[in-house]
Amino acid sequence: MYYQKIVSFGDSFCKPLTLFKKHKIKVFPYKGASASGLSNSESTLDVGTDIRTIINRYYKIYKPLCYLFIFGNVDLHINLYYKLIHSQDLNIDDYIKNLVDKYINFIIDLKIEYSDIVITSVILPVVEENMHKSSIIFYTGNRTNEEMKQKID
């Protein structure tokens, strides 16, 4: 493994960074990964464990200048809508505060002392309101579930 200036971990929104290989940016994209799942020990993707392993095994030796974290898009573009459908009493402000707290605590727990840490902003959902229904059905895998369609209406 050779020296990387920047090491990026993120959901699929970090993939455009792979275009900058000659600039010594190493990208670890995790399709469908959420910020809230990083510290969840029951996460099916187990991305948090993978990130810890990569940092502890490889990058403590190579010490990149910066770690770039790009998570949270899945939480706001997919998971939030899903939770709104399935929970009558979801408080969006509490959901977002809890999400941010989990994300920050995960990064603090990594105990990165030798490199800068950059957390990118999350792009707010840009799906037009009239497309929410079909978007939720598509991304939650409930394309044929009539009950799901009725809850959205």
Coordinates of N, CA, C and O in Angstrom, one line a residue:
M1 N 0.8 -1.2 0.0 CA 0.0 0.0 0.0 C 0.9 1.2 0.0 O 1.9 1.3 0.7
Y2 N 0.5 2.2 -0.8 CA 1.3 3.4 -0.8 C 0.6 4.6 -0.1 O -0.5 4.5 0.3
Y3 N 1.4 5.6 0.2 CA 0.9 6.7 0.9 C -0.3 7.4 0.3 O -0.3 7.7 -0.9
Q4 N -1.3 7.7 1.1 CA -2.5 8.4 0.6 C -2.6 9.8 1.4 O -2.4 9.8 2.6
K5 N -2.8 10.9 0.6 CA -3.0 12.2 1.3 C -4.3 12.2 2.0 O -4.4 12.7 3.1
I6 N -5.3 11.7 1.3 CA -6.7 11.8 1.9 C -7.3 10.4 1.8 O -7.2 9.7 0.8
V7 N -7.9 10.0 2.9 CA -8.7 8.7 2.9 C -10.1 9.0 3.2 O -10.4 9.7 4.2
S8 N -11.0 8.6 2.3 CA -12.4 8.9 2.4 C -13.2 7.7 2.6 O -13.1 6.7 2.0
F9 N -14.1 7.8 3.6 CA -15.1 6.8 3.9 C -16.5 7.4 3.7 O -16.7 8.5 4.1
G10 N -17.4 6.7 3.0 CA -18.7 7.3 2.9 C -19.7 6.4 2.2 O -19.4 5.2 1.8
D11 N -20.9 6.9 2.1 CA -22.0 6.2 1.4 C -21.7 6.3 -0.1 O -20.6 6.8 -0.5
S12 N -22.6 6.0 -1.0 CA -22.3 6.1 -2.4 C -22.1 7.5 -2.9 O -21.6 7.7 -4.0
F13 N -22.4 8.5 -2.1 CA -22.2 9.9 -2.5 C -20.7 10.2 -2.5 O -20.3 11.3 -3.0
C14 N -19.8 9.3 -2.0 CA -18.4 9.6 -2.0 C -17.7 9.1 -3.3 O -16.6 9.4 -3.6
K15 N -18.5 8.4 -4.1 CA -17.9 7.7 -5.3 C -17.2 8.7 -6.3 O -16.2 8.4 -6.9
P16 N -17.7 9.9 -6.5 CA -17.1 10.8 -7.4 C -15.6 11.1 -7.1 O -14.8 11.5 -7.9
L17 N -15.2 10.9 -5.8 CA -13.9 11.1 -5.4 C -12.9 10.1 -6.1 O -11.7 10.4 -6.1
T18 N -13.4 9.0 -6.5 CA -12.6 8.0 -7.2 C -11.9 8.6 -8.5 O -11.0 8.0 -9.0
L19 N -12.5 9.7 -9.0 CA -11.9 10.3 -10.2 C -10.6 11.0 -9.9 O -9.9 11.4 -10.8
F20 N -10.2 11.2 -8.6 CA -9.0 11.9 -8.2 C -7.9 11.0 -7.8 O -7.1 11.3 -6.9
K21 N -7.8 9.8 -8.3 CA -6.8 8.8 -7.9 C -5.3 9.4 -8.0 O -4.5 9.1 -7.1
K22 N -5.0 10.1 -9.0 CA -3.7 10.7 -9.2 C -3.3 11.7 -8.1 O -2.2 12.1 -7.9
H23 N -4.4 12.1 -7.3 CA -4.1 13.1 -6.3 C -4.0 12.4 -4.9 O -4.1 13.0 -3.9
K24 N -3.8 11.1 -4.9 CA -3.6 10.3 -3.7 C -4.8 10.4 -2.8 O -4.6 10.6 -1.6
I25 N -5.9 10.1 -3.3 CA -7.2 10.0 -2.5 C -7.6 8.6 -2.6 O -7.9 8.1 -3.6
K26 N -7.7 7.9 -1.4 CA -8.2 6.6 -1.4 C -9.7 6.6 -0.9 O -10.0 7.3 0.1
V27 N -10.5 6.0 -1.7 CA -12.0 6.1 -1.4 C -12.5 4.7 -1.0 O -12.3 3.8 -1.7
F28 N -13.2 4.7 0.1 CA -13.9 3.5 0.6 C -15.4 3.8 0.5 O -16.0 4.3 1.5
P29 N -16.1 3.5 -0.6 CA -17.5 3.7 -0.7 C -18.3 2.5 -0.1 O -18.0 1.3 -0.4
Y30 N -19.4 2.8 0.6 CA -20.2 1.7 1.2 C -21.7 2.0 0.7 O -22.3 2.8 1.3
K31 N -22.1 1.3 -0.3 CA -23.5 1.5 -0.8 C -24.5 1.2 0.3 O -24.5 0.2 0.9
G32 N -25.4 2.2 0.5 CA -26.5 2.0 1.5 C -26.1 2.2 2.9 O -26.9 2.1 3.8
A33 N -24.9 2.6 3.2 CA -24.4 2.8 4.6 C -25.0 4.1 5.1 O -25.1 5.2 4.4
S34 N -25.4 4.1 6.4 CA -26.0 5.2 7.0 C -25.1 5.7 8.1 O -24.3 4.9 8.7
A35 N -25.1 7.0 8.5 CA -24.4 7.5 9.6 C -24.8 6.9 10.9 O -24.0 6.6 11.8
S36 N -26.1 6.7 11.0 CA -26.7 6.1 12.2 C -26.2 4.7 12.4 O -26.1 4.2 13.6
G37 N -25.9 4.0 11.4 CA -25.5 2.6 11.5 C -24.0 2.4 11.8 O -23.6 1.3 12.2
L38 N -23.2 3.4 11.7 CA -21.8 3.3 12.0 C -21.5 2.8 13.4 O -20.6 2.0 13.6
S39 N -22.2 3.2 14.4 CA -22.0 2.8 15.7 C -23.0 1.7 16.2 O -23.0 1.3 17.4
N40 N -23.8 1.2 15.3 CA -24.8 0.2 15.6 C -24.2 -1.2 15.6 O -23.8 -1.6 14.5
S41 N -24.0 -1.8 16.7 CA -23.4 -3.2 16.8 C -24.3 -4.2 16.0 O -23.8 -5.3 15.7
E42 N -25.5 -3.9 15.7 CA -26.4 -4.9 15.0 C -26.6 -4.5 13.6 O -27.4 -5.1 12.9
S43 N -25.8 -3.6 13.1 CA -25.8 -3.2 11.7 C -25.5 -4.3 10.8 O -24.6 -5.0 10.9
T44 N -26.4 -4.5 9.7 CA -26.2 -5.6 8.8 C -25.0 -5.3 7.9 O -24.3 -6.3 7.5
L45 N -24.6 -4.1 7.6 CA -23.5 -3.8 6.8 C -22.2 -3.8 7.6 O -21.1 -4.0 7.0
D46 N -22.3 -3.5 8.9 CA -21.1 -3.4 9.8 C -20.0 -2.5 9.2 O -18.8 -2.9 9.3
V47 N -20.3 -1.4 8.7 CA -19.4 -0.5 8.1 C -18.5 0.1 9.2 O -17.3 0.3 9.0
G48 N -19.0 0.4 10.4 CA -18.2 1.0 11.5 C -17.1 0.1 11.8 O -15.9 0.6 12.0
T49 N -17.3 -1.2 11.9 CA -16.2 -2.1 12.2 C -15.2 -2.1 11.1 O -13.9 -2.1 11.4
D50 N -15.6 -2.1 9.9 CA -14.7 -2.1 8.7 C -13.8 -0.8 8.8 O -12.6 -0.9 8.5
I51 N -14.4 0.3 9.0 CA -13.7 1.6 9.1 C -12.6 1.5 10.2 O -11.4 1.9 10.0
R52 N -13.0 1.0 11.4 CA -12.0 0.9 12.5 C -10.9 0.0 12.1 O -9.7 0.3 12.4
T53 N -11.2 -1.1 11.5 CA -10.2 -2.1 11.1 C -9.2 -1.4 10.1 O -8.0 -1.6 10.2
I54 N -9.7 -0.8 9.1 CA -8.9 -0.1 8.1 C -8.0 0.9 8.7 O -6.8 1.0 8.5
I55 N -8.5 1.8 9.6 CA -7.7 2.8 10.2 C -6.7 2.2 11.1 O -5.5 2.6 11.1
N56 N -7.0 1.2 11.9 CA -6.1 0.6 12.9 C -5.0 -0.3 12.2 O -3.9 -0.3 12.6
R57 N -5.4 -1.0 11.1 CA -4.4 -1.8 10.5 C -3.4 -1.1 9.5 O -2.3 -1.4 9.5
Y58 N -4.0 -0.2 8.7 CA -3.2 0.3 7.7 C -2.8 1.8 7.9 O -1.6 2.1 7.7
Y59 N -3.7 2.6 8.3 CA -3.4 4.0 8.2 C -2.8 4.6 9.4 O -2.4 5.7 9.4
K60 N -2.6 3.8 10.5 CA -1.8 4.3 11.6 C -0.3 4.3 11.2 O 0.5 5.0 11.7
I61 N 0.0 3.4 10.2 CA 1.4 3.4 9.7 C 1.6 4.5 8.7 O 2.6 5.2 8.8
Y62 N 0.7 4.7 7.8 CA 0.9 5.6 6.7 C 0.5 7.1 7.0 O 0.8 8.0 6.3
K63 N -0.3 7.3 8.0 CA -0.7 8.6 8.5 C -1.1 9.6 7.4 O -0.4 10.5 7.1
P64 N -2.3 9.4 6.9 CA -2.7 10.3 5.8 C -2.9 11.7 6.4 O -3.1 11.9 7.6
L65 N -2.9 12.7 5.6 CA -3.1 14.1 6.0 C -4.5 14.3 6.6 O -4.7 15.1 7.5
C66 N -5.4 13.6 5.9 CA -6.8 13.9 6.2 C -7.7 12.7 6.1 O -7.5 11.9 5.1
Y67 N -8.7 12.5 7.0 CA -9.7 11.5 6.8 C -11.0 12.3 6.4 O -11.3 13.3 7.1
L68 N -11.7 11.9 5.4 CA -12.9 12.6 4.9 C -14.0 11.6 5.1 O -14.0 10.5 4.6
F69 N -15.1 12.0 5.9 CA -16.2 11.2 6.1 C -17.4 11.8 5.4 O -17.8 13.0 5.5
I70 N -18.1 10.9 4.6 CA -19.3 11.4 3.8 C -20.4 10.4 4.0 O -20.7 9.5 3.2
F71 N -21.0 10.6 5.2 CA -22.2 9.8 5.5 C -23.4 10.7 5.9 O -23.2 11.9 6.2
G72 N -24.6 10.2 5.9 CA -25.7 10.9 6.3 C -26.8 11.1 5.2 O -27.9 11.3 5.5
N73 N -26.3 10.9 4.0 CA -27.3 11.0 2.9 C -28.3 9.9 2.9 O -29.5 10.2 2.7
V74 N -27.9 8.7 3.2 CA -28.9 7.6 3.2 C -29.9 7.9 4.4 O -31.1 7.6 4.2
D75 N -29.4 8.4 5.5 CA -30.3 8.7 6.6 C -31.4 9.7 6.3 O -32.5 9.6 6.7
L76 N -31.0 10.7 5.5 CA -32.0 11.8 5.2 C -32.7 11.6 3.9 O -33.9 12.0 3.7
H77 N -32.2 10.8 2.9 CA -32.8 10.6 1.7 C -33.7 9.4 1.7 O -34.7 9.3 0.8
I78 N -33.4 8.4 2.5 CA -34.2 7.2 2.5 C -34.8 6.8 3.9 O -36.0 6.7 4.0
N79 N -33.9 6.7 4.8 CA -34.3 6.2 6.2 C -35.4 7.1 6.8 O -36.3 6.7 7.5
L80 N -35.2 8.4 6.7 CA -36.1 9.4 7.3 C -37.5 9.2 6.7 O -38.5 9.1 7.5
Y81 N -37.6 9.1 5.4 CA -38.9 8.9 4.8 C -39.6 7.6 5.3 O -40.7 7.5 5.6
Y82 N -38.7 6.5 5.3 CA -39.2 5.2 5.7 C -39.8 5.3 7.2 O -40.8 4.8 7.5
K83 N -39.0 6.0 8.1 CA -39.4 6.1 9.4 C -40.7 6.9 9.6 O -41.6 6.7 10.4
L84 N -40.8 8.0 8.7 CA -42.1 8.8 8.8 C -43.3 8.0 8.4 O -44.4 8.2 9.0
I85 N -43.1 7.0 7.5 CA -44.3 6.2 7.1 C -44.6 5.2 8.2 O -45.8 5.0 8.5
H86 N -43.6 4.7 8.9 CA -43.9 3.6 9.9 C -44.0 4.1 11.3 O -44.3 3.3 12.2
S87 N -43.9 5.4 11.5 CA -44.0 5.9 12.9 C -44.9 7.1 12.9 O -44.5 8.2 12.3
Q88 N -46.0 7.1 13.6 CA -46.9 8.2 13.7 C -46.4 9.3 14.5 O -46.8 10.5 14.4
D89 N -45.5 9.0 15.5 CA -45.0 10.1 16.4 C -43.5 10.4 16.2 O -42.9 10.9 17.2
L90 N -43.0 10.2 15.0 CA -41.6 10.6 14.8 C -41.4 12.1 14.8 O -42.0 12.8 14.1
N91 N -40.4 12.5 15.7 CA -40.1 13.9 15.7 C -38.8 14.1 14.8 O -37.8 13.6 15.2
I92 N -39.0 14.9 13.8 CA -37.9 15.0 12.8 C -36.7 15.7 13.5 O -35.5 15.3 13.2
D93 N -36.9 16.7 14.3 CA -35.8 17.4 14.9 C -35.0 16.4 15.8 O -33.8 16.4 15.9
D94 N -35.7 15.6 16.6 CA -35.1 14.6 17.5 C -34.3 13.6 16.6 O -33.2 13.1 17.0
Y95 N -34.9 13.2 15.5 CA -34.3 12.2 14.6 C -32.9 12.7 14.1 O -31.9 12.0 14.2
I96 N -32.9 14.0 13.7 CA -31.7 14.6 13.1 C -30.7 14.8 14.2 O -29.5 14.5 14.1
K97 N -31.1 15.3 15.4 CA -30.2 15.5 16.5 C -29.5 14.1 16.9 O -28.3 14.1 17.1
N98 N -30.3 13.1 17.0 CA -29.8 11.8 17.4 C -28.8 11.3 16.3 O -27.8 10.7 16.7
L99 N -29.2 11.5 15.1 CA -28.3 11.1 14.0 C -26.9 11.8 14.1 O -25.9 11.2 14.0
V100 N -26.9 13.1 14.3 CA -25.7 13.9 14.4 C -24.9 13.4 15.6 O -23.7 13.3 15.5
D101 N -25.5 13.3 16.7 CA -24.8 12.8 17.9 C -24.2 11.5 17.7 O -23.0 11.3 18.1
K102 N -24.9 10.5 17.1 CA -24.3 9.2 16.8 C -23.1 9.3 15.9 O -22.0 8.6 16.1
Y103 N -23.2 10.1 14.9 CA -22.1 10.3 13.9 C -20.9 10.9 14.5 O -19.8 10.4 14.3
I104 N -21.1 12.0 15.3 CA -20.0 12.6 15.9 C -19.3 11.7 16.9 O -18.1 11.6 17.0
N105 N -20.1 11.0 17.7 CA -19.5 10.1 18.7 C -18.7 9.0 18.1 O -17.7 8.5 18.6
F106 N -19.2 8.5 16.9 CA -18.5 7.4 16.2 C -17.1 7.9 15.8 O -16.1 7.2 16.0
I107 N -17.1 9.1 15.3 CA -15.8 9.7 14.8 C -14.9 10.0 16.0 O -13.7 9.7 15.9
I108 N -15.4 10.5 17.1 CA -14.6 10.7 18.3 C -14.0 9.4 18.8 O -12.8 9.3 19.1
D109 N -14.8 8.4 18.8 CA -14.4 7.1 19.3 C -13.3 6.4 18.4 O -12.6 5.5 18.9
L110 N -13.1 6.9 17.2 CA -12.0 6.4 16.4 C -10.6 6.8 16.9 O -9.6 6.2 16.6
K111 N -10.6 7.9 17.7 CA -9.4 8.4 18.3 C -8.3 8.6 17.3 O -7.1 8.2 17.5
I112 N -8.7 9.4 16.3 CA -7.7 9.7 15.2 C -6.9 11.0 15.8 O -7.5 12.0 16.0
E113 N -5.6 10.8 16.0 CA -4.8 11.9 16.6 C -3.8 12.4 15.6 O -3.2 13.4 15.9
Y114 N -3.5 11.8 14.5 CA -2.4 12.2 13.7 C -2.8 12.7 12.3 O -2.0 13.0 11.5
S115 N -4.1 12.8 12.1 CA -4.6 13.3 10.8 C -5.8 14.3 11.0 O -6.4 14.2 12.1
D116 N -6.0 15.2 10.1 CA -7.2 16.0 10.2 C -8.4 15.2 9.9 O -8.3 14.1 9.2
I117 N -9.5 15.6 10.4 CA -10.8 15.0 10.1 C -11.7 16.0 9.5 O -11.9 17.1 10.0
V118 N -12.3 15.6 8.3 CA -13.3 16.5 7.7 C -14.6 15.7 7.5 O -14.6 14.6 7.0
I119 N -15.7 16.3 7.9 CA -17.0 15.7 7.8 C -17.7 16.6 6.8 O -17.9 17.8 7.0
T120 N -18.1 16.0 5.7 CA -18.8 16.8 4.6 C -20.3 17.0 5.0 O -20.8 16.3 5.8
S121 N -20.8 18.1 4.4 CA -22.2 18.3 4.6 C -23.1 17.3 3.9 O -22.6 16.7 3.0
V122 N -24.3 17.2 4.3 CA -25.2 16.3 3.6 C -26.1 17.1 2.7 O -26.6 18.2 3.0
I123 N -26.3 16.6 1.5 CA -27.2 17.2 0.6 C -28.6 17.0 1.0 O -29.0 15.8 1.2
L124 N -29.4 18.0 1.2 CA -30.8 17.8 1.6 C -31.5 17.2 0.4 O -31.2 17.3 -0.7
P125 N -32.6 16.4 0.8 CA -33.4 15.8 -0.3 C -33.9 16.8 -1.3 O -34.3 17.8 -1.0
V126 N -33.8 16.4 -2.6 CA -34.2 17.3 -3.7 C -35.4 16.6 -4.5 O -35.7 17.1 -5.5
V127 N -35.9 15.6 -3.9 CA -37.0 14.9 -4.6 C -38.3 15.8 -4.4 O -38.6 16.2 -3.3
E128 N -38.9 16.1 -5.5 CA -40.1 16.9 -5.4 C -41.2 16.2 -4.7 O -41.3 14.9 -4.7
E129 N -42.0 16.9 -4.0 CA -43.0 16.3 -3.1 C -43.9 15.3 -3.8 O -44.2 14.3 -3.3
N130 N -44.3 15.6 -5.0 CA -45.1 14.6 -5.8 C -44.4 13.3 -6.1 O -45.0 12.4 -6.6
M131 N -43.1 13.3 -6.0 CA -42.3 12.1 -6.3 C -41.9 11.3 -5.0 O -41.4 10.2 -5.1
H132 N -42.3 11.8 -3.8 CA -41.9 11.1 -2.6 C -42.4 9.7 -2.5 O -41.7 8.8 -2.2
K133 N -43.7 9.6 -2.9 CA -44.3 8.3 -2.8 C -43.6 7.2 -3.6 O -43.2 6.1 -3.1
S134 N -43.3 7.5 -4.9 CA -42.7 6.5 -5.7 C -41.2 6.3 -5.3 O -40.7 5.2 -5.4
S135 N -40.6 7.3 -4.8 CA -39.2 7.2 -4.4 C -39.1 6.3 -3.2 O -38.2 5.4 -3.1
I136 N -40.0 6.5 -2.2 CA -40.0 5.7 -1.0 C -40.3 4.2 -1.3 O -39.6 3.3 -0.9
I137 N -41.2 4.0 -2.2 CA -41.6 2.6 -2.6 C -40.4 2.0 -3.3 O -40.0 0.8 -3.0
F138 N -39.7 2.7 -4.2 CA -38.6 2.1 -4.9 C -37.4 1.8 -3.9 O -36.9 0.7 -3.9
Y139 N -37.0 2.7 -3.0 CA -35.9 2.5 -2.2 C -36.1 1.6 -1.0 O -35.2 1.1 -0.4
T140 N -37.3 1.4 -0.6 CA -37.6 0.5 0.5 C -37.9 -0.9 0.1 O -38.1 -1.8 0.9
G141 N -37.9 -1.1 -1.2 CA -38.1 -2.5 -1.7 C -39.5 -2.9 -1.6 O -39.8 -4.1 -1.7
N142 N -40.5 -2.0 -1.4 CA -41.9 -2.4 -1.2 C -42.7 -1.9 -2.5 O -43.7 -1.4 -2.4
R143 N -42.1 -2.3 -3.6 CA -42.8 -1.8 -4.8 C -44.2 -2.4 -5.1 O -44.9 -1.8 -5.8
T144 N -44.4 -3.5 -4.5 CA -45.7 -4.2 -4.8 C -46.6 -4.2 -3.5 O -47.7 -4.8 -3.5
N145 N -46.2 -3.6 -2.5 CA -46.9 -3.7 -1.2 C -48.0 -2.6 -1.2 O -47.7 -1.4 -1.0
E146 N -49.2 -3.0 -1.4 CA -50.4 -2.1 -1.4 C -50.5 -1.3 -0.1 O -50.9 -0.1 -0.1
E147 N -50.3 -2.0 1.0 CA -50.4 -1.3 2.3 C -49.5 -0.2 2.4 O -49.8 0.9 2.9
M148 N -48.3 -0.3 1.9 CA -47.3 0.7 1.9 C -47.7 1.9 1.1 O -47.6 3.0 1.5
K149 N -48.3 1.6 -0.1 CA -48.8 2.7 -0.9 C -49.9 3.5 -0.3 O -49.9 4.7 -0.4
Q150 N -50.8 2.8 0.5 CA -51.9 3.5 1.1 C -51.4 4.3 2.3 O -51.9 5.4 2.5
K151 N -50.3 3.9 3.0 CA -49.8 4.7 4.1 C -49.2 6.0 3.6 O -49.2 7.0 4.3
I152 N -48.6 6.0 2.4 CA -48.0 7.1 1.8 C -49.0 8.2 1.4 O -48.8 9.4 1.6
D153 N -50.1 7.7 0.9 CA -51.2 8.6 0.5 C -51.8 9.3 1.7 O -51.9 10.2 2.1

